[in-house]
Coordinates of C-alpha atoms in Angstrom, one line a residue:
M113 CA -10.3 -6.9 -27.2
L114 CA -7.7 -9.0 -29.6
T115 CA -4.7 -7.0 -30.4
V116 CA -2.0 -8.7 -32.6
Y117 CA 1.6 -7.9 -32.9
H118 CA 4.0 -8.9 -35.4
A119 CA 8.3 -9.3 -35.1
S120 CA 9.5 -6.6 -37.3
G121 CA 13.0 -4.9 -37.8
A122 CA 11.9 -2.2 -35.5
G123 CA 10.9 -4.4 -32.8
L124 CA 6.3 -5.0 -33.2
A125 CA 3.9 -4.1 -35.0
K126 CA 0.8 -4.2 -34.6
V127 CA -2.0 -5.6 -37.5
E128 CA -5.3 -5.5 -37.9
G129 CA -7.7 -7.9 -40.2
E130 CA -9.1 -11.3 -40.5
N131 CA -6.2 -13.1 -40.6
A132 CA -4.1 -11.1 -38.6
T133 CA -3.2 -14.0 -36.0
T134 CA -1.4 -16.2 -38.7
G135 CA 2.3 -15.5 -37.8
A136 CA 1.7 -13.5 -34.8
V137 CA 4.5 -13.1 -32.3
W138 CA 2.3 -11.8 -30.1
I139 CA -1.8 -12.1 -28.9
D140 CA -3.2 -9.5 -26.4
L141 CA -6.3 -10.1 -25.3
L142 CA -8.0 -7.5 -23.2
H143 CA -11.0 -8.1 -21.2
P144 CA -11.9 -10.9 -24.3
T145 CA -15.3 -12.2 -25.1
R146 CA -15.5 -15.4 -25.7
E147 CA -15.4 -15.4 -29.0
E148 CA -12.2 -14.2 -29.4
E149 CA -11.5 -17.2 -27.0
R150 CA -12.4 -19.5 -29.5
D151 CA -10.7 -18.1 -32.4
V152 CA -7.4 -17.9 -30.5
E153 CA -7.8 -21.3 -29.0
K154 CA -8.7 -22.4 -32.6
R155 CA -6.3 -20.9 -34.5
L156 CA -3.2 -22.4 -31.9
G157 CA -5.3 -25.4 -30.6
I158 CA -4.8 -25.0 -27.0
L159 CA -7.6 -23.8 -24.5
L160 CA -7.3 -20.7 -22.6
P161 CA -7.8 -20.4 -18.4
T162 CA -10.7 -18.7 -18.0
R163 CA -10.9 -15.6 -15.3
E164 CA -12.1 -17.7 -12.4
E165 CA -9.0 -20.4 -13.3
M166 CA -6.9 -17.3 -13.4
A167 CA -7.8 -15.9 -9.9
E168 CA -6.6 -18.9 -8.1
I169 CA -3.9 -18.9 -6.1
E170 CA -2.5 -22.4 -6.2
V171 CA 1.0 -22.6 -7.8
S172 CA -0.2 -25.7 -9.7
S173 CA -2.9 -23.7 -11.3
R174 CA -0.9 -20.6 -11.8
L175 CA 2.1 -22.3 -13.1
Y176 CA 1.8 -25.6 -15.9
Q177 CA 2.0 -27.3 -19.2
E178 CA -0.4 -28.3 -21.4
G179 CA -1.2 -29.5 -25.0
G180 CA 2.3 -27.8 -25.6
A181 CA 2.0 -24.5 -24.2
Y182 CA 3.5 -23.4 -21.0
F183 CA 0.7 -21.1 -19.1
M184 CA 2.1 -18.7 -16.6
T185 CA -0.3 -16.0 -14.3
A186 CA 1.5 -13.5 -12.4
T187 CA -0.5 -10.5 -10.1
V188 CA 0.4 -7.5 -11.4
L189 CA -0.7 -3.9 -9.6
H190 CA -2.4 -1.3 -11.5
R191 CA -4.0 2.4 -10.6
A192 CA -1.2 2.8 -7.9
E193 CA -1.6 6.4 -8.3
T194 CA -5.0 6.4 -7.8
A195 CA -7.0 6.3 -4.4
T196 CA -7.9 2.6 -4.8
P197 CA -5.0 0.8 -6.5
E198 CA -5.6 -2.5 -7.4
A199 CA -3.8 -6.1 -8.4
T200 CA -4.5 -8.4 -11.3
A201 CA -4.2 -11.6 -12.7
I202 CA -2.6 -11.6 -15.9
T203 CA -1.9 -15.4 -17.7
F204 CA 0.9 -15.2 -20.3
V205 CA 0.3 -18.5 -22.3
L206 CA 3.8 -19.6 -24.4
T207 CA 4.2 -21.5 -27.2
E208 CA 6.7 -22.4 -29.4
R209 CA 6.3 -19.3 -32.0
T210 CA 3.3 -17.2 -30.4
L211 CA 2.7 -15.4 -26.5
I212 CA -0.6 -14.8 -25.7
T213 CA -1.4 -12.4 -22.8
I214 CA -5.2 -12.6 -20.9
R215 CA -5.9 -9.9 -18.8
Y216 CA -9.3 -7.8 -17.3
A217 CA -6.9 -4.7 -16.7
E218 CA -4.5 -2.2 -18.0
P219 CA -1.4 -2.0 -16.3
R220 CA 1.1 0.9 -17.4
A221 CA 3.7 -1.8 -18.8
F222 CA 1.3 -3.2 -21.7
A223 CA 1.2 0.4 -23.0
M224 CA 4.6 1.2 -22.7
F225 CA 6.5 -1.9 -24.0
P226 CA 5.2 -1.8 -27.9
A227 CA 6.1 1.7 -27.8
R228 CA 9.7 1.4 -26.7
G229 CA 10.6 -0.6 -30.1
D230 CA 12.3 -3.1 -28.8
A231 CA 14.0 -4.9 -31.9
S232 CA 15.2 -7.6 -30.0
A233 CA 11.5 -8.7 -30.2
G234 CA 11.5 -11.1 -32.4
S235 CA 10.3 -14.2 -30.7
A236 CA 7.7 -15.4 -28.4
I237 CA 9.7 -15.9 -25.5
E238 CA 11.7 -12.3 -26.2
V239 CA 8.6 -10.3 -26.0
L240 CA 7.3 -12.3 -22.9
V241 CA 11.0 -11.6 -21.1
G242 CA 10.5 -7.6 -22.4
L243 CA 7.0 -7.8 -21.6
L244 CA 8.2 -8.5 -17.8
E245 CA 11.2 -6.7 -17.4
A246 CA 8.6 -3.7 -18.4
I247 CA 6.2 -4.6 -15.8
I248 CA 8.9 -4.9 -13.2
D249 CA 10.7 -1.3 -14.3
R250 CA 6.9 0.1 -13.8
E251 CA 6.7 -1.4 -10.4
A252 CA 10.4 -0.8 -9.6
D253 CA 8.4 3.1 -10.9
I254 CA 6.1 2.6 -8.0
I255 CA 8.3 1.4 -5.2
E256 CA 10.2 5.0 -5.6
G257 CA 7.0 6.8 -5.7
I258 CA 6.1 4.9 -2.5
Q259 CA 10.0 5.8 -1.0
A260 CA 9.6 9.6 -1.8
Q261 CA 6.2 9.8 -0.2
A262 CA 7.6 7.9 3.2
D263 CA 10.3 10.2 3.5
R264 CA 7.9 13.3 3.6
L265 CA 5.8 11.8 6.0
G266 CA 8.7 10.5 8.1
Q267 CA 9.4 14.4 8.1
S268 CA 5.7 15.5 8.8
I269 CA 5.2 13.5 11.7
F270 CA 8.8 14.3 13.7
E271 CA 8.3 18.1 12.8
M272 CA 4.2 18.6 13.3
R273 CA 3.6 22.6 14.7
G274 CA 0.3 23.6 15.8
G275 CA -2.4 23.4 18.6
T276 CA -3.7 20.7 19.7
A277 CA -6.7 20.3 17.6
T278 CA -4.5 21.1 14.4
R279 CA -2.3 18.5 15.0
T280 CA -4.9 16.0 15.7
K281 CA -6.5 16.6 12.2
R282 CA -2.7 15.9 10.4
F283 CA -2.5 13.1 12.4
E284 CA -5.6 11.5 11.3
V285 CA -4.1 12.8 7.6
V286 CA -0.9 11.1 8.1
L287 CA -2.7 7.8 9.2
K288 CA -4.7 7.7 6.4
Q289 CA -1.7 8.4 4.0
I290 CA 0.4 5.6 5.9
G291 CA -2.5 3.3 5.4
R292 CA -3.0 3.5 1.7
L293 CA 0.8 3.2 1.7
G294 CA 0.9 0.0 3.7
E295 CA -1.8 -1.2 1.7
V296 CA -0.2 -0.2 -1.7
T297 CA 3.5 -2.5 -0.3
S298 CA 0.6 -5.0 0.3
K299 CA -0.1 -5.8 -3.2
L300 CA 3.6 -4.7 -4.2
R301 CA 4.6 -7.8 -1.9
D302 CA 2.5 -10.3 -3.5
S303 CA 2.7 -9.3 -7.0
M304 CA 6.9 -9.4 -6.4
L305 CA 6.2 -13.5 -4.6
S306 CA 4.1 -14.0 -8.2
L307 CA 6.6 -12.6 -10.4
S308 CA 9.4 -14.2 -8.8
R309 CA 7.7 -17.8 -8.9
L310 CA 7.2 -17.0 -12.6
L311 CA 10.9 -16.4 -13.7
T312 CA 12.3 -19.2 -11.8
Y313 CA 9.5 -21.1 -13.9
L314 CA 10.2 -19.6 -16.9
T315 CA 13.9 -20.1 -16.2
Q316 CA 13.3 -24.3 -16.4
V317 CA 10.9 -23.6 -19.2
A318 CA 13.9 -21.6 -21.4
T319 CA 16.1 -24.3 -20.3
S320 CA 13.8 -27.4 -21.5
R321 CA 13.1 -25.5 -24.7
G322 CA 16.9 -25.0 -25.4
D323 CA 16.2 -20.9 -25.8
S324 CA 19.5 -18.6 -26.1
P325 CA 21.7 -18.4 -23.6
S326 CA 21.2 -14.2 -23.6
V327 CA 17.4 -15.1 -23.1
R328 CA 18.4 -17.3 -20.2
E329 CA 20.4 -14.6 -18.9
Q330 CA 18.0 -12.2 -19.1
I331 CA 15.4 -14.1 -17.5
R332 CA 17.9 -14.8 -14.4
T333 CA 18.9 -10.7 -14.6
A334 CA 15.0 -10.5 -14.1
G335 CA 14.6 -12.4 -11.6
R336 CA 17.6 -11.1 -9.3
D337 CA 15.9 -7.5 -10.0
V338 CA 12.7 -9.3 -8.5
Q339 CA 14.6 -10.1 -5.3
S340 CA 16.0 -6.9 -4.8
L341 CA 13.0 -5.1 -5.2
S342 CA 11.3 -7.7 -2.7
D343 CA 14.1 -7.0 -0.2
H344 CA 13.2 -2.8 -0.2
L345 CA 9.7 -3.9 0.0
G346 CA 10.1 -5.2 3.2
Y347 CA 12.5 -2.4 4.6
L348 CA 9.4 0.3 3.2
N349 CA 7.2 -2.0 5.2
S350 CA 9.4 -1.9 8.3
R351 CA 9.3 1.8 7.6
L352 CA 5.8 2.1 7.6
T353 CA 5.4 -0.1 10.4
F354 CA 7.9 2.1 12.5
M355 CA 5.9 5.2 11.6
L356 CA 2.3 4.3 12.1
D357 CA 3.8 3.1 15.5
A358 CA 5.5 6.5 15.9
S359 CA 2.3 8.2 15.0
L360 CA 0.0 6.6 17.3
G361 CA 2.3 6.9 20.2
L362 CA 2.4 10.9 19.3
V363 CA -1.3 10.8 19.2
S364 CA -1.3 8.8 23.0
I365 CA 1.2 11.7 24.1
E366 CA -1.1 13.9 23.0
Q367 CA -4.2 12.6 24.5
N368 CA -2.3 11.6 27.6
Q369 CA -1.6 15.9 27.6
I370 CA -5.3 16.3 27.6
I371 CA -6.1 13.9 30.2
K372 CA -3.7 15.5 32.6
L373 CA -4.9 18.8 32.6
F374 CA -8.4 17.9 33.0
S375 CA -6.7 15.5 36.3
V376 CA -4.5 18.5 37.4
A377 CA -7.7 20.7 37.3
A378 CA -9.9 18.7 38.8
V379 CA -7.6 18.1 41.7
A380 CA -7.1 22.5 42.2
L381 CA -10.8 23.0 42.7
L382 CA -11.3 19.8 44.5
P383 CA -10.2 22.0 48.0
P384 CA -12.5 25.0 47.1
T385 CA -15.4 22.2 46.6
L386 CA -14.6 21.3 50.0
I387 CA -14.8 24.6 51.2
A388 CA -17.6 25.5 49.8
S389 CA -19.4 22.7 50.9
I390 CA -18.8 22.8 54.4
Y391 CA -19.7 26.5 54.4
G392 CA -23.0 25.9 52.4
M393 CA -23.9 23.4 55.3
N394 CA -27.3 25.1 57.3
F395 CA -26.4 24.0 61.1
R396 CA -27.9 26.4 63.3
V397 CA -24.7 26.8 65.7
M398 CA -21.8 27.4 63.0
P399 CA -18.9 29.6 64.8
E400 CA -18.6 31.7 61.5
L401 CA -22.0 32.6 60.7
E402 CA -22.5 35.5 62.5
W403 CA -18.8 36.8 62.2
S404 CA -18.5 39.7 59.4
F405 CA -15.4 38.3 57.7
G406 CA -16.5 35.4 57.4
Y407 CA -17.3 35.5 53.6
P408 CA -13.8 37.1 52.6
L409 CA -12.2 34.5 54.8
A410 CA -13.9 31.7 52.9
L411 CA -13.4 33.0 49.7
V412 CA -9.4 33.7 50.4
L413 CA -9.5 30.0 51.9
M414 CA -10.9 29.2 48.2
V415 CA -8.5 30.7 46.3
L416 CA -5.1 29.6 48.0
S417 CA -6.8 26.3 48.1
A418 CA -6.7 26.7 44.4
V419 CA -3.5 28.4 43.7
V420 CA -1.0 26.2 46.1
P421 CA -1.5 23.1 44.3
F422 CA -1.0 24.9 40.8
I423 CA 2.3 26.4 42.1
Y424 CA 3.1 22.8 43.6
F425 CA 2.9 21.1 40.2
R426 CA 4.4 24.1 38.2
R427 CA 7.1 23.4 40.3
K428 CA 7.0 19.4 39.7
G429 CA 6.6 20.1 36.5
W430 CA 3.6 18.6 35.8
L431 CA 2.5 21.2 34.0

């Protein structure tokens, strides 16, 4: 789908029609067909990268100049609130008068940015900077959500109540939540790294193009925001690692407690088993075989041999 925006006094105005791309300040290609790509290439005199080329991870394949246009590809997180968050590559092509975005996903920032009505978005590079700021703001909101979820998880881990079976089920849920948050955090760190590289390159582009000082200051501010968010993501990643280790440690303690109970039970039942085994032998000559108090004595010995270790373990604090 091809969406075209023109600059207006109130910001960006969506334009439709056969000649809409003429004088456009922003052309947004969402899941473009080959015909749409050819039409844009013909009108602007550039070659757009394919989806496979956008997915390449080499910096030289993501940030380059060709045919008078600057090509910049960044990784952006979307579907963060769902069970399957995804990172998608988005390419920004900056020409003298037009910004072209090529994407195969629908991050929320792309819907939010035109709706803001930013009157300062009068040139292609201003649209690009504003769009990047919207992406950064959106990912900052996602990071804040992860922070809130991590706070709740931290409290639930160390304040967990209930029986062993209940705690085991809750720990299973907690571990899955930590794993999901860790996956989102990892994708966000990749996104921040790609955005940092893009903004560094864009700073050089703005300087070489002779763009206004205000635009260059906006780019530097966005770069500082990305660096700050990257540092915060590092802290969140360390915290999630700590919570994962703490959860696994508590699960290990639960398992050790169960094994300890089985071990104590086995030790406590060993003497009664030994006594029962002795008096269960069928030798012809056994002193207590004809004794009328032999059976009660054997029962009493078995009970005492089980109770004495139990009392000893309790006094030692092993139970």
